[in-house]
Coordinates of C-alpha atoms and ligand atoms in Angstrom, one line a residue:
Chain A
M1 CA 0.0 0.0 0.0
V2 CA 1.2 3.5 -0.8
N3 CA 0.4 7.0 0.1
D4 CA -1.0 9.5 -2.5
D5 CA 2.6 10.6 -3.2
G6 CA 3.6 7.0 -4.0
S7 CA 5.6 6.6 -0.8
E8 CA 5.3 3.4 1.2
K9 CA 2.4 3.5 3.6
Y10 CA 3.7 1.0 6.1
P11 CA 7.5 1.3 5.9
G12 CA 7.8 -0.8 9.1
G13 CA 6.4 -3.8 7.3
Y14 CA 3.8 -6.1 8.6
A15 CA 4.2 -5.0 12.2
D16 CA 3.6 -1.5 11.1
Y17 CA 0.6 -2.5 9.1
I18 CA -1.3 -4.5 11.7
T19 CA -0.7 -1.8 14.3
N20 CA -1.6 1.2 12.1
H21 CA -3.9 0.1 9.3
M22 CA -7.6 1.0 9.8
R23 CA -10.1 -0.3 7.3
T24 CA -12.6 2.1 8.5
A25 CA -12.5 4.7 11.3
K26 CA -11.2 3.1 14.5
V27 CA -11.4 -0.5 13.2
G28 CA -8.1 -2.3 12.7
P29 CA -6.7 -5.8 12.4
L30 CA -6.2 -6.2 16.1
A31 CA -9.0 -5.6 18.6
G32 CA -7.1 -5.4 21.9
W33 CA -5.5 -2.4 23.6
R34 CA -6.6 0.2 21.0
G35 CA -6.6 4.0 21.3
E36 CA -3.5 6.2 21.8
Q37 CA -3.4 5.1 25.5
G38 CA -4.2 1.5 24.8
D39 CA -7.3 1.7 27.0
Q40 CA -9.9 0.9 24.4
S41 CA -11.1 -2.5 23.1
I42 CA -12.3 -3.5 19.7
T43 CA -12.6 0.0 18.3
G44 CA -10.2 2.9 18.8
N45 CA -7.4 4.7 17.1
A46 CA -4.1 2.9 16.5
N47 CA -1.9 2.4 19.6
P48 CA 1.8 2.5 18.9
D49 CA 2.4 0.1 21.8
Q50 CA -0.3 -2.4 20.8
L51 CA 2.1 -5.2 19.8
A52 CA 4.0 -4.8 23.0
R53 CA 0.7 -5.3 24.9
Y54 CA 0.0 -8.5 22.9
I55 CA 3.5 -9.7 23.7
D56 CA 3.0 -9.0 27.4
N57 CA -0.1 -11.1 27.3
G58 CA 1.2 -14.1 25.5
C59 CA -0.3 -12.9 22.2
F60 CA -3.8 -13.2 23.5
W61 CA -6.4 -10.6 24.1
R62 CA -9.8 -11.6 25.2
Q63 CA -13.2 -10.2 26.0
E64 CA -16.3 -12.2 26.9
F65 CA -19.7 -11.3 25.5
A66 CA -22.1 -10.2 28.2
P67 CA -24.6 -13.0 28.8
S68 CA -27.4 -11.0 27.1
C69 CA -25.3 -11.1 23.9
R70 CA -24.8 -14.8 23.7
Y71 CA -27.8 -16.3 22.1
Y72 CA -29.8 -15.9 18.9
K73 CA -27.2 -13.5 17.7
F74 CA -28.9 -12.9 14.4
A75 CA -31.9 -11.3 16.2
N76 CA -30.4 -10.3 19.5
R77 CA -30.6 -6.5 19.9
D78 CA -27.7 -6.2 22.4
Y79 CA -25.5 -8.4 20.2
L80 CA -26.4 -6.6 16.9
E81 CA -25.8 -3.2 18.4
F82 CA -22.5 -4.3 19.8
A83 CA -21.4 -6.0 16.6
H84 CA -22.4 -2.9 14.6
E85 CA -20.4 -0.6 16.9
A86 CA -17.5 -3.0 16.6
G87 CA -17.6 -2.6 12.8
W88 CA -18.4 -6.3 12.2
I89 CA -21.7 -5.7 10.5
G90 CA -23.1 -2.7 8.7
R91 CA -26.5 -2.4 10.3
T92 CA -28.3 -3.3 13.5
E93 CA -31.3 -4.9 11.9
P94 CA -31.9 -8.5 12.6
I95 CA -30.2 -10.8 10.1
V96 CA -32.8 -13.1 8.8
M97 CA -31.9 -16.2 7.0
Q98 CA -33.9 -16.2 3.8
L99 CA -34.9 -19.4 2.1
Y100 CA -36.3 -17.2 -0.6
S101 CA -33.9 -14.5 -1.4
E102 CA -35.4 -11.3 -2.8
N103 CA -32.0 -10.0 -3.6
L104 CA -31.3 -13.0 -5.8
Q105 CA -34.6 -12.6 -7.5
K106 CA -33.8 -9.0 -8.3
F107 CA -30.8 -10.1 -10.2
R108 CA -32.8 -12.8 -12.0
L109 CA -35.5 -10.3 -12.9
A110 CA -32.8 -8.0 -14.4
G111 CA -31.6 -11.1 -16.3
L112 CA -35.1 -11.5 -17.6
G113 CA -35.1 -7.9 -18.9
H114 CA -37.0 -6.2 -16.1
G115 CA -36.0 -2.9 -14.4
D116 CA -34.0 0.2 -15.3
T117 CA -30.5 -1.2 -14.9
L118 CA -30.1 -4.1 -17.2
P119 CA -27.1 -6.5 -17.4
P120 CA -25.2 -7.0 -20.7
V121 CA -27.3 -9.3 -23.0
A122 CA -24.6 -11.9 -23.0
D123 CA -24.8 -12.4 -19.3
R124 CA -28.5 -12.6 -19.0
A125 CA -28.9 -16.3 -19.4
R126 CA -26.5 -17.0 -16.6
L127 CA -28.3 -14.6 -14.3
Q128 CA -31.6 -16.4 -15.1
K129 CA -30.1 -19.8 -14.5
Y130 CA -28.0 -19.3 -11.4
F131 CA -29.5 -16.4 -9.5
D132 CA -32.4 -18.5 -8.3
P133 CA -34.2 -17.1 -5.2
L134 CA -34.6 -20.6 -3.8
P135 CA -31.6 -22.9 -3.0
I136 CA -30.6 -24.9 -6.0
W137 CA -27.9 -27.4 -6.9
Y138 CA -26.3 -27.1 -10.2
E139 CA -23.9 -29.3 -12.0
P140 CA -20.3 -28.1 -11.6
F141 CA -19.3 -26.2 -14.7
S142 CA -16.2 -28.3 -15.3
E143 CA -18.4 -31.3 -15.5
L144 CA -20.7 -30.0 -18.3
D145 CA -18.4 -31.3 -20.9
T146 CA -19.1 -35.0 -20.9
R147 CA -16.0 -35.8 -23.0
E148 CA -13.9 -34.5 -20.1
L149 CA -15.9 -36.6 -17.6
S150 CA -14.8 -39.8 -19.1
S151 CA -11.2 -38.8 -19.4
F152 CA -11.1 -37.4 -15.9
P153 CA -13.2 -39.8 -13.9
I154 CA -12.0 -39.1 -10.3
H155 CA -12.9 -36.3 -8.0
A156 CA -10.0 -34.6 -6.2
L157 CA -10.3 -32.6 -3.0
S158 CA -7.9 -30.9 -0.7
Q159 CA -8.3 -29.9 3.0
R160 CA -6.1 -28.2 5.5
P161 CA -4.5 -30.2 8.3
M162 CA -6.0 -29.4 11.7
H163 CA -2.7 -28.6 13.2
M164 CA -2.1 -26.0 10.5
Y165 CA -5.6 -24.5 10.5
H166 CA -4.5 -21.3 12.0
S167 CA -0.9 -21.4 11.0
W168 CA 0.0 -22.1 7.4
G169 CA 3.5 -21.0 8.1
G170 CA 5.8 -23.6 6.7
Q171 CA 8.5 -22.0 8.7
N172 CA 7.1 -23.3 11.9
A173 CA 9.8 -25.7 13.1
W174 CA 7.3 -27.7 15.1
L175 CA 4.4 -28.0 12.7
R176 CA 6.6 -29.0 9.9
Q177 CA 7.8 -32.0 11.9
L178 CA 4.1 -33.1 11.9
T179 CA 3.5 -32.7 8.2
S180 CA 6.2 -31.6 5.8
A181 CA 5.0 -33.5 2.8
N182 CA 1.6 -34.6 1.6
R183 CA 0.4 -37.6 -0.2
L184 CA -2.6 -38.3 -2.4
H185 CA -5.0 -40.4 -0.4
M186 CA -7.0 -42.9 -2.3
H187 CA -9.1 -46.0 -1.5
F188 CA -7.2 -49.3 -1.7
K189 CA -9.7 -50.5 -4.4
L190 CA -8.9 -47.5 -6.6
A191 CA -5.2 -48.0 -6.1
E192 CA -5.5 -51.6 -7.1
K193 CA -7.4 -50.6 -10.2
L194 CA -4.7 -48.1 -11.1
G195 CA -1.9 -50.5 -10.3
L196 CA -0.7 -48.3 -7.5
K197 CA 0.5 -49.0 -4.0
E198 CA 1.5 -47.0 -1.0
G199 CA 4.4 -44.7 -1.7
D200 CA 4.2 -44.9 -5.5
W201 CA 4.6 -41.7 -7.5
A202 CA 1.8 -40.9 -9.8
W203 CA 0.8 -38.2 -12.3
I204 CA -2.4 -36.4 -11.3
T205 CA -3.8 -34.8 -14.5
S206 CA -6.7 -32.4 -15.0
P207 CA -7.8 -30.7 -18.3
H208 CA -5.6 -27.8 -17.0
G209 CA -2.3 -29.5 -16.3
K210 CA -0.6 -32.2 -14.3
V211 CA 1.2 -32.5 -11.0
K212 CA 3.3 -35.4 -9.6
G213 CA 2.6 -36.7 -6.1
Q214 CA 3.0 -39.7 -3.9
I215 CA 0.2 -42.1 -3.1
A216 CA -1.2 -43.2 0.3
C217 CA -3.8 -46.0 0.4
V218 CA -6.7 -45.7 2.8
S219 CA -10.1 -47.1 3.2
G220 CA -11.9 -44.1 4.7
V221 CA -12.6 -42.4 1.4
N222 CA -15.1 -42.8 -1.4
V223 CA -13.6 -45.0 -4.1
D224 CA -14.1 -42.4 -6.8
T225 CA -12.6 -39.6 -4.8
V226 CA -9.0 -38.8 -3.8
W227 CA -7.8 -36.1 -1.4
T228 CA -4.7 -34.5 -0.1
W229 CA -3.6 -31.9 2.5
N230 CA -3.6 -28.4 1.2
A231 CA -0.8 -25.8 1.7
I232 CA 1.9 -28.2 2.6
G233 CA 3.6 -28.2 -0.8
K234 CA 5.8 -25.2 -1.3
R235 CA 8.1 -23.8 -3.9
A236 CA 11.8 -24.4 -3.2
G237 CA 13.1 -21.6 -1.0
A238 CA 9.6 -20.5 0.1
W239 CA 9.4 -19.5 3.8
D240 CA 13.2 -19.5 3.7
L241 CA 13.2 -23.3 4.0
D242 CA 16.2 -25.2 2.7
D243 CA 15.9 -26.1 -1.0
K244 CA 15.9 -29.8 -0.1
A245 CA 12.9 -29.4 2.3
P246 CA 10.3 -32.1 1.8
E247 CA 7.7 -29.3 1.3
A248 CA 9.5 -28.5 -2.0
R249 CA 10.6 -32.0 -3.1
K250 CA 7.7 -34.2 -2.1
G251 CA 4.8 -31.9 -1.1
F252 CA 2.5 -30.9 -4.0
L253 CA -0.4 -28.6 -4.6
L254 CA -3.5 -29.4 -6.5
N255 CA -3.7 -25.7 -7.3
H256 CA -1.4 -26.2 -10.3
I257 CA -4.1 -28.2 -12.0
I258 CA -7.2 -26.1 -11.1
S259 CA -7.9 -23.5 -13.8
E260 CA -8.9 -20.1 -12.7
L261 CA -11.0 -19.7 -15.8
L262 CA -13.6 -21.9 -17.4
P263 CA -13.2 -22.9 -21.0
P264 CA -14.0 -20.1 -23.5
R265 CA -17.6 -19.4 -24.4
E266 CA -18.6 -19.2 -28.1
D267 CA -17.5 -15.5 -28.3
G268 CA -14.2 -16.4 -26.6
Y269 CA -15.1 -15.0 -23.2
R270 CA -13.9 -17.0 -20.3
Y271 CA -15.8 -16.9 -17.0
S272 CA -14.1 -17.3 -13.7
N273 CA -14.0 -20.9 -12.4
S274 CA -16.1 -20.1 -9.4
D275 CA -19.6 -20.1 -8.1
P276 CA -21.5 -17.3 -10.0
V277 CA -23.3 -16.0 -7.0
T278 CA -20.7 -16.1 -4.2
G279 CA -17.5 -16.1 -6.2
Q280 CA -16.2 -19.0 -4.2
A281 CA -13.4 -20.7 -6.1
A282 CA -14.5 -24.1 -7.5
W283 CA -11.7 -26.0 -5.7
F284 CA -13.9 -29.0 -5.1
D285 CA -15.1 -29.3 -8.7
L286 CA -11.7 -30.7 -9.7
R287 CA -11.7 -33.9 -11.7
V288 CA -8.6 -35.8 -12.5
A289 CA -7.0 -38.9 -14.1
I290 CA -4.3 -40.7 -12.2
E291 CA -1.4 -42.7 -13.8
K292 CA 1.5 -44.4 -12.2
C293 CA 4.9 -42.8 -13.0
A294 CA 7.3 -44.7 -15.2
V295 CA 10.1 -46.5 -13.2
D296 CA 12.8 -44.2 -14.5
E297 CA 11.0 -41.0 -13.4
L298 CA 12.5 -38.8 -10.7
E299 CA 10.9 -39.4 -7.3
E300 CA 10.2 -35.8 -6.8
T301 CA 7.2 -33.6 -7.3
S302 CA 6.6 -31.7 -10.5
P303 CA 6.3 -28.9 -11.6
Q304 CA 9.4 -27.5 -10.0
F305 CA 10.3 -23.8 -10.2
P306 CA 13.6 -22.1 -9.6
S307 CA 14.3 -21.6 -5.9
M308 CA 13.1 -18.3 -4.4
K309 CA 16.7 -17.5 -3.3
R310 CA 16.8 -14.5 -1.1
K311 CA 19.7 -13.0 0.8
R312 CA 19.5 -14.7 4.2
Q313 CA 20.0 -12.3 7.2
V314 CA 21.0 -15.3 9.4
P315 CA 22.0 -18.7 8.3
L316 CA 19.5 -21.5 8.9
P317 CA 20.1 -23.0 12.3
K318 CA 21.0 -26.7 12.4
I319 CA 19.7 -26.9 15.9
S320 CA 16.9 -25.0 17.7
Q321 CA 16.8 -24.9 21.4
F322 CA 13.9 -22.6 21.9
G323 CA 13.2 -22.3 25.6
R324 CA 16.7 -23.0 26.9
D325 CA 16.9 -19.5 28.3
L326 CA 13.7 -20.0 30.1
K327 CA 15.0 -23.0 32.1
S328 CA 14.7 -22.3 35.7
G329 CA 17.6 -20.8 37.5
E330 CA 17.6 -17.3 38.8
P331 CA 14.1 -15.7 38.4
V332 CA 14.1 -13.0 35.7
P333 CA 11.9 -10.3 37.2
E334 CA 10.9 -8.6 34.0
R335 CA 9.5 -11.9 32.7
G336 CA 7.0 -11.9 35.5
V337 CA 5.4 -15.0 36.9
H338 CA 4.4 -18.1 34.9
R339 CA 1.2 -17.7 33.1
E340 CA -0.8 -20.1 31.0
F341 CA -2.7 -18.5 28.1
V342 CA -4.2 -21.3 26.2
G343 CA -6.0 -22.9 29.1
N344 CA -6.9 -19.8 30.9
R345 CA -10.6 -20.4 31.3
E346 CA -11.0 -18.1 34.4
Q347 CA -13.4 -15.7 32.9
H348 CA -15.4 -18.4 31.2
E349 CA -15.9 -20.1 34.5
D350 CA -16.9 -16.9 36.1
A351 CA -19.4 -16.4 33.4
Q352 CA -20.9 -19.8 34.0
L353 CA -21.3 -18.9 37.6
G354 CA -23.1 -15.8 36.5
N355 CA -20.4 -13.8 38.3
F356 CA -20.2 -11.0 35.7
Q357 CA -19.3 -7.4 36.0
R358 CA -21.9 -5.8 33.9
S359 CA -21.4 -2.7 31.9
P360 CA -24.2 -1.0 30.0
K361 CA -23.8 -3.1 26.8
Y362 CA -21.2 -5.6 27.2
N363 CA -18.7 -6.8 29.6
G364 CA -15.4 -5.0 29.1
G365 CA -13.3 -7.9 30.4
D366 CA -9.6 -7.6 30.5
D367 CA -7.0 -10.3 30.8
Chain B
M1 CA 19.1 -50.8 39.5
T2 CA 17.1 -48.0 40.7
A3 CA 14.3 -48.9 43.2
I4 CA 10.7 -47.9 42.9
P5 CA 9.6 -46.3 46.1
K6 CA 6.6 -47.5 48.1
S7 CA 3.6 -45.6 46.7
S8 CA 1.8 -43.1 48.9
G9 CA -1.3 -44.3 47.2
K10 CA -1.6 -41.2 45.1
K11 CA -1.2 -41.9 41.3
L12 CA -1.5 -38.8 39.1
G13 CA -2.2 -39.6 35.5
L14 CA -4.2 -39.0 32.4
V15 CA -7.3 -40.7 31.0
I16 CA -7.5 -40.4 27.2
D17 CA -10.7 -41.0 25.4
L18 CA -9.9 -42.6 22.0
D19 CA -13.6 -42.2 21.0
I20 CA -13.4 -38.4 21.3
C21 CA -9.9 -37.5 20.1
V22 CA -9.9 -36.0 16.6
G23 CA -6.2 -36.0 16.1
C24 CA -5.7 -32.3 16.0
H25 CA -2.3 -32.1 17.7
A26 CA -3.4 -29.3 20.0
C27 CA -2.1 -31.4 22.9
T28 CA 1.2 -32.2 21.4
T29 CA 2.1 -28.6 20.4
S30 CA 0.9 -27.2 23.8
C31 CA 2.9 -29.8 25.5
K32 CA 6.0 -28.8 23.6
E33 CA 5.3 -25.2 24.2
W34 CA 5.1 -25.6 28.0
N35 CA 7.8 -28.1 28.4
T36 CA 10.4 -26.4 26.2
G37 CA 10.5 -23.8 29.0
G38 CA 10.0 -26.2 31.9
Y39 CA 11.7 -28.9 33.9
S40 CA 13.4 -30.6 31.0
A41 CA 13.9 -27.5 28.8
P42 CA 14.7 -27.3 26.0
L43 CA 12.9 -29.8 23.8
T44 CA 15.6 -29.6 21.1
D45 CA 14.8 -29.6 17.4
T46 CA 17.4 -30.6 14.8
D47 CA 17.5 -29.4 11.2
P48 CA 14.3 -27.4 12.0
Y49 CA 14.2 -25.7 8.6
G50 CA 16.0 -28.3 6.5
E51 CA 15.6 -31.6 4.8
N52 CA 14.9 -33.8 7.8
P53 CA 13.3 -31.9 10.7
T54 CA 13.1 -33.9 13.9
G55 CA 12.8 -33.0 17.5
V56 CA 12.0 -33.9 21.1
W57 CA 8.2 -34.3 21.8
F58 CA 6.8 -35.6 25.0
N59 CA 3.4 -36.3 23.5
R60 CA 2.8 -37.6 20.0
V61 CA -0.5 -38.5 18.2
H62 CA -0.5 -41.5 15.9
T63 CA -3.3 -42.0 13.5
F64 CA -4.4 -45.4 12.3
E65 CA -7.0 -46.9 10.1
V66 CA -8.6 -50.1 11.2
T67 CA -10.7 -52.3 9.0
A68 CA -13.1 -54.7 10.6
P69 CA -13.8 -58.1 9.2
D70 CA -17.1 -56.8 7.8
G71 CA -15.1 -54.3 5.7
S72 CA -16.1 -51.2 7.6
S73 CA -13.2 -49.1 8.6
Q74 CA -12.5 -46.5 11.3
T75 CA -9.8 -43.9 11.9
I76 CA -8.3 -44.0 15.4
N77 CA -6.2 -41.1 16.7
F78 CA -4.0 -42.4 19.4
P79 CA -2.2 -39.8 21.6
K80 CA 0.8 -41.3 23.4
S81 CA 3.0 -39.9 26.2
C82 CA 4.6 -41.5 29.2
L83 CA 2.0 -43.6 31.2
H84 CA 3.8 -43.1 34.5
C85 CA 3.8 -46.9 35.2
D86 CA 3.5 -48.3 38.7
D87 CA 6.1 -50.9 37.8
A88 CA 8.2 -48.7 35.6
P89 CA 11.0 -50.7 33.9
C90 CA 12.6 -47.5 32.8
V91 CA 13.3 -46.7 36.4
T92 CA 14.6 -50.1 37.6
V93 CA 16.9 -50.3 34.6
C94 CA 18.6 -46.9 35.3
P95 CA 22.2 -47.4 36.5
T96 CA 22.6 -43.9 38.1
G97 CA 19.3 -43.2 39.8
A98 CA 18.6 -40.4 37.4
S99 CA 15.3 -42.0 36.3
F100 CA 13.0 -42.1 39.3
K101 CA 9.4 -42.4 40.4
R102 CA 8.1 -40.0 43.0
A103 CA 6.6 -41.6 46.1
E104 CA 4.2 -38.7 46.7
D105 CA 2.3 -38.8 43.4
G106 CA 3.8 -41.5 41.2
I107 CA 5.2 -39.2 38.5
V108 CA 8.2 -40.6 36.7
L109 CA 11.0 -38.1 36.1
V110 CA 14.6 -37.9 34.8
N111 CA 17.2 -35.9 36.7
Q112 CA 19.1 -34.3 33.9
D113 CA 22.1 -33.7 36.1
T114 CA 22.7 -37.4 36.8
C115 CA 21.5 -38.9 33.5
I116 CA 24.5 -40.2 31.6
G117 CA 22.6 -40.7 28.4
C118 CA 23.1 -44.5 28.2
K119 CA 19.5 -44.9 26.8
L120 CA 18.8 -48.1 28.8
C121 CA 15.5 -46.6 29.9
S122 CA 14.4 -46.0 26.3
W123 CA 15.1 -49.6 25.5
A124 CA 13.2 -50.7 28.6
C125 CA 10.0 -48.7 28.0
P126 CA 7.7 -50.8 25.9
Y127 CA 5.7 -47.7 24.9
G128 CA 8.5 -45.8 23.3
A129 CA 7.6 -42.9 25.5
R130 CA 11.2 -41.8 26.3
E131 CA 12.7 -39.0 24.2
Y132 CA 16.5 -38.8 23.9
D133 CA 17.9 -35.3 23.3
S134 CA 21.0 -36.0 21.3
T135 CA 22.1 -32.4 21.5
D136 CA 22.1 -32.3 25.3
G137 CA 23.0 -36.0 25.5
V138 CA 20.4 -36.7 28.1
M139 CA 17.0 -38.5 28.3
K140 CA 13.9 -36.4 28.5
K141 CA 10.2 -37.4 28.9
C142 CA 6.7 -36.4 29.9
T143 CA 6.8 -34.8 33.3
L144 CA 3.0 -34.7 33.6
C145 CA 3.8 -31.0 33.7
V146 CA 5.1 -31.3 37.2
D147 CA 6.0 -27.6 37.1
K148 CA 2.5 -26.6 36.1
I149 CA 0.2 -28.8 38.1
Y150 CA 1.6 -27.6 41.5
N151 CA 2.4 -24.1 40.3
E152 CA 0.9 -21.6 42.6
D153 CA 1.6 -18.7 40.2
L154 CA -1.2 -20.2 38.1
P155 CA -4.9 -19.9 38.8
E156 CA -6.1 -23.2 40.3
H157 CA -8.0 -24.4 37.2
S158 CA -4.8 -24.1 35.1
R159 CA -3.0 -26.5 37.4
V160 CA -3.4 -29.4 35.0
P161 CA -1.0 -30.7 32.3
A162 CA -0.7 -28.5 29.3
C163 CA -2.2 -31.1 27.0
V164 CA -5.3 -31.2 29.2
S165 CA -5.7 -27.4 29.1
A166 CA -5.3 -27.4 25.3
C167 CA -7.5 -30.3 24.2
P168 CA -10.5 -28.7 22.4
T169 CA -12.6 -31.8 22.5
G170 CA -12.3 -32.8 26.2
A171 CA -10.6 -36.1 25.2
R172 CA -8.1 -35.8 28.0
S173 CA -8.8 -35.9 31.8
F174 CA -6.3 -35.5 34.6
G175 CA -6.5 -36.7 38.2
D176 CA -5.6 -39.2 40.9
L177 CA -6.1 -42.7 39.6
G178 CA -5.0 -44.1 43.0
D179 CA -8.2 -42.7 44.5
R180 CA -11.2 -44.9 43.6
D181 CA -13.6 -42.1 44.2
S182 CA -11.9 -39.5 42.0
A183 CA -13.6 -38.3 38.9
V184 CA -11.0 -39.9 36.6
S185 CA -11.3 -43.3 38.4
K186 CA -15.1 -43.2 38.0
L187 CA -14.7 -42.3 34.3
V188 CA -12.4 -45.3 33.8
E189 CA -14.9 -47.5 35.6
S190 CA -17.9 -46.4 33.7
R191 CA -16.4 -46.4 30.2
G192 CA -14.3 -49.6 30.6
G193 CA -11.0 -47.9 30.5
F194 CA -8.0 -50.2 29.8
D195 CA -4.3 -50.5 30.1
L196 CA -2.1 -50.3 27.1
M197 CA -0.3 -53.6 26.4
P198 CA -1.0 -55.2 29.8
E199 CA 1.1 -58.2 28.8
Q200 CA 4.1 -56.0 29.4
Q201 CA 3.3 -55.9 33.1
C202 CA 4.2 -52.3 33.7
S203 CA 0.9 -51.4 35.4
P204 CA 0.6 -48.1 33.6
V205 CA -1.2 -45.4 35.5
N206 CA -2.6 -43.6 32.4
K207 CA -5.7 -45.2 31.1
Y208 CA -7.4 -45.2 27.7
L209 CA -11.1 -45.2 27.0
P210 CA -12.2 -47.4 24.1
L211 CA -14.2 -46.4 21.0
R212 CA -17.9 -46.5 21.5
K213 CA -19.7 -49.3 19.6
K214 CA -20.8 -48.1 16.2
V215 CA -24.6 -48.7 15.8
V216 CA -25.5 -49.4 12.2
P217 CA -29.3 -49.7 11.6
A218 CA -30.1 -53.0 10.0
N219 CA -31.8 -51.4 7.0
A220 CA -29.0 -48.7 6.7
A221 CA -28.2 -49.7 3.1
T222 CA -31.7 -49.2 1.9
T223 CA -32.7 -46.1 3.8
A224 CA -32.4 -43.1 1.5
L225 CA -31.2 -39.9 2.9
R226 CA -34.4 -37.9 2.8
P227 CA -35.8 -35.5 5.3
K228 CA -38.4 -37.2 7.4
V229 CA -41.6 -35.2 7.3
S230 CA -44.8 -36.2 9.0
G231 CA -47.7 -34.6 10.9
V232 CA -50.1 -31.8 10.2
A233 CA -47.9 -28.8 11.1
D234 CA -45.4 -29.8 8.5
A235 CA -47.1 -28.6 5.3
L236 CA -44.5 -25.9 4.9
L237 CA -41.7 -28.3 5.3
K238 CA -43.3 -30.6 2.8
W239 CA -43.5 -27.8 0.4
I240 CA -39.9 -26.9 0.9
D241 CA -38.9 -30.5 0.6
K242 CA -40.7 -30.8 -2.7
S243 CA -39.3 -27.6 -4.2
L244 CA -35.8 -28.6 -3.3
C245 CA -35.9 -32.1 -4.7
Ligands
SF4_401 S1 5.6 -45.3 29.9 FE1 7.7 -45.9 29.5 S2 8.9 -44.1 30.3 FE2 6.8 -43.9 31.2 S3 6.9 -44.9 33.1 FE3 6.2 -46.5 31.7 S4 8.1 -47.5 31.1 FE4 8.7 -45.6 32.0
SF4_402 S1 -5.8 -32.1 21.7 FE1 -7.4 -33.7 22.3 S2 -8.5 -34.0 20.3 FE2 -6.6 -33.0 19.8 S3 -5.1 -34.7 19.4 FE3 -4.9 -34.2 21.6 S4 -6.3 -35.6 22.7 FE4 -6.9 -35.6 20.5

């Protein structure tokens, strides 16, 4: 991001950005210790010491909802007012889940030629078909071409490992010991049919391209579907990992074989490969063919790209002894006493006991 | 070579519910976080950003798939850490007394100052629960967070092992398994908790709770997945059902 004169808006990098960026007045990426004095929560101007407060508190800031805000949130006045003030929602009106969506119907009517603002003629049929005011199921676009169906008979999905759900960071020395390479999980029966066994390398091909990966045989999956962990595979050098890291040599991404665009329409226009209403990328529409690699093929994922070589500030450590300096010995006064952040359920328990300090709208809890 | 003391009767340990565990590794990472600054600090990692990252972990989750004779299969997530055995072979094998069992609560610990790194204990433990730190040249292992469960700097509810604090599903319980009336003992009793590999005769304190029996309705194969609609007040539901199908 840049200022109007083209200069860098956050020269201090990400730390500068999460401290100082505000997407709208008084609303920024971090909710705790806002305001110049750090005495405001959720909304408030930027606080130059905000990150230091997070560090003091083990990276956690928390605030409990007042009991009156905790139920039927879609129609709970206290909650809606609070959420509006916090900048999470634009209005305080109840949020009603509509089985019949008038908004979608408006788009469809426009597609049918009603109203003052009309969509381009070429897009009208699509509006009519997909902007249905009632919930519909439609066939994935990539499956409309039946020739492709027979050449790519297997569904391929990806999901994120639980332990990496909130940390994709491949540079995390602990998480990468849990998963540093992913395999393509397929049912034993499918593996047998394809002449594959555990650990074999195979080409996974879609109409868009092909990627090489290693097979794992399981029984807890549909026989016509394969899946793999997402976001484990990385380009060599990414996250400053060693070029030989399994993430780059064995881990693979299905992203390489998912097209961002659908095949061209008659006039050459290519729609995005996503749900027309929500814009959600069609990751799960992927269909593939799988073929065992030839014996003389390199046991390494493909495609490979040149390493993202960067100038390292510090050489990669061969050993990490995080915590050695914390080992008991003389107490270090500025570190304060031991605290546990993950399991700190104090406020929660107080809340269950009904032992709440009430403020007019919500409980401004600290911790 | 090191004697096991006469137990005071108190046996602190974990009860792990295999039916609930989803294999998320919250317990293993929290364990590492607490203990890398605790009694056995640090929990060394080697080649952390390289080709073959490995390290010391006191708690590991292994995930298995089991296929029953009828062809149905199940995934089992099996968290494993030291079971603080009553008849701990890792203690009796220790030539220096570094490996010991506490009389007051049954926790098995290693004294890093007298451990000579001979690894006899890791050979003796049938569960593979010991973790050798090749950088420090000493044996390390689960301490049951001895520096947390008695830590008066922490609020009382936090005085449980880090893995128990972290588990989002409540698959891990902590308490005195020597006390037949404790909540953990009752849990073991009511759910048919069992010892891991009893044939090894280590009398582990930690207990595991089995998977609950899967109930498959007899007509499961023929029951189509359709909303069940009946009764007079359901005209609207019927209509919705019809327009969705
Ligand atoms: S589980 Fe292994 S290390 Fe722990 S007490 Fe038993 S034998 Fe010793
Ligand atoms: S934190 Fe709980 S659910 Fe997650 S792996 Fe550990 S025991 Fe299982």
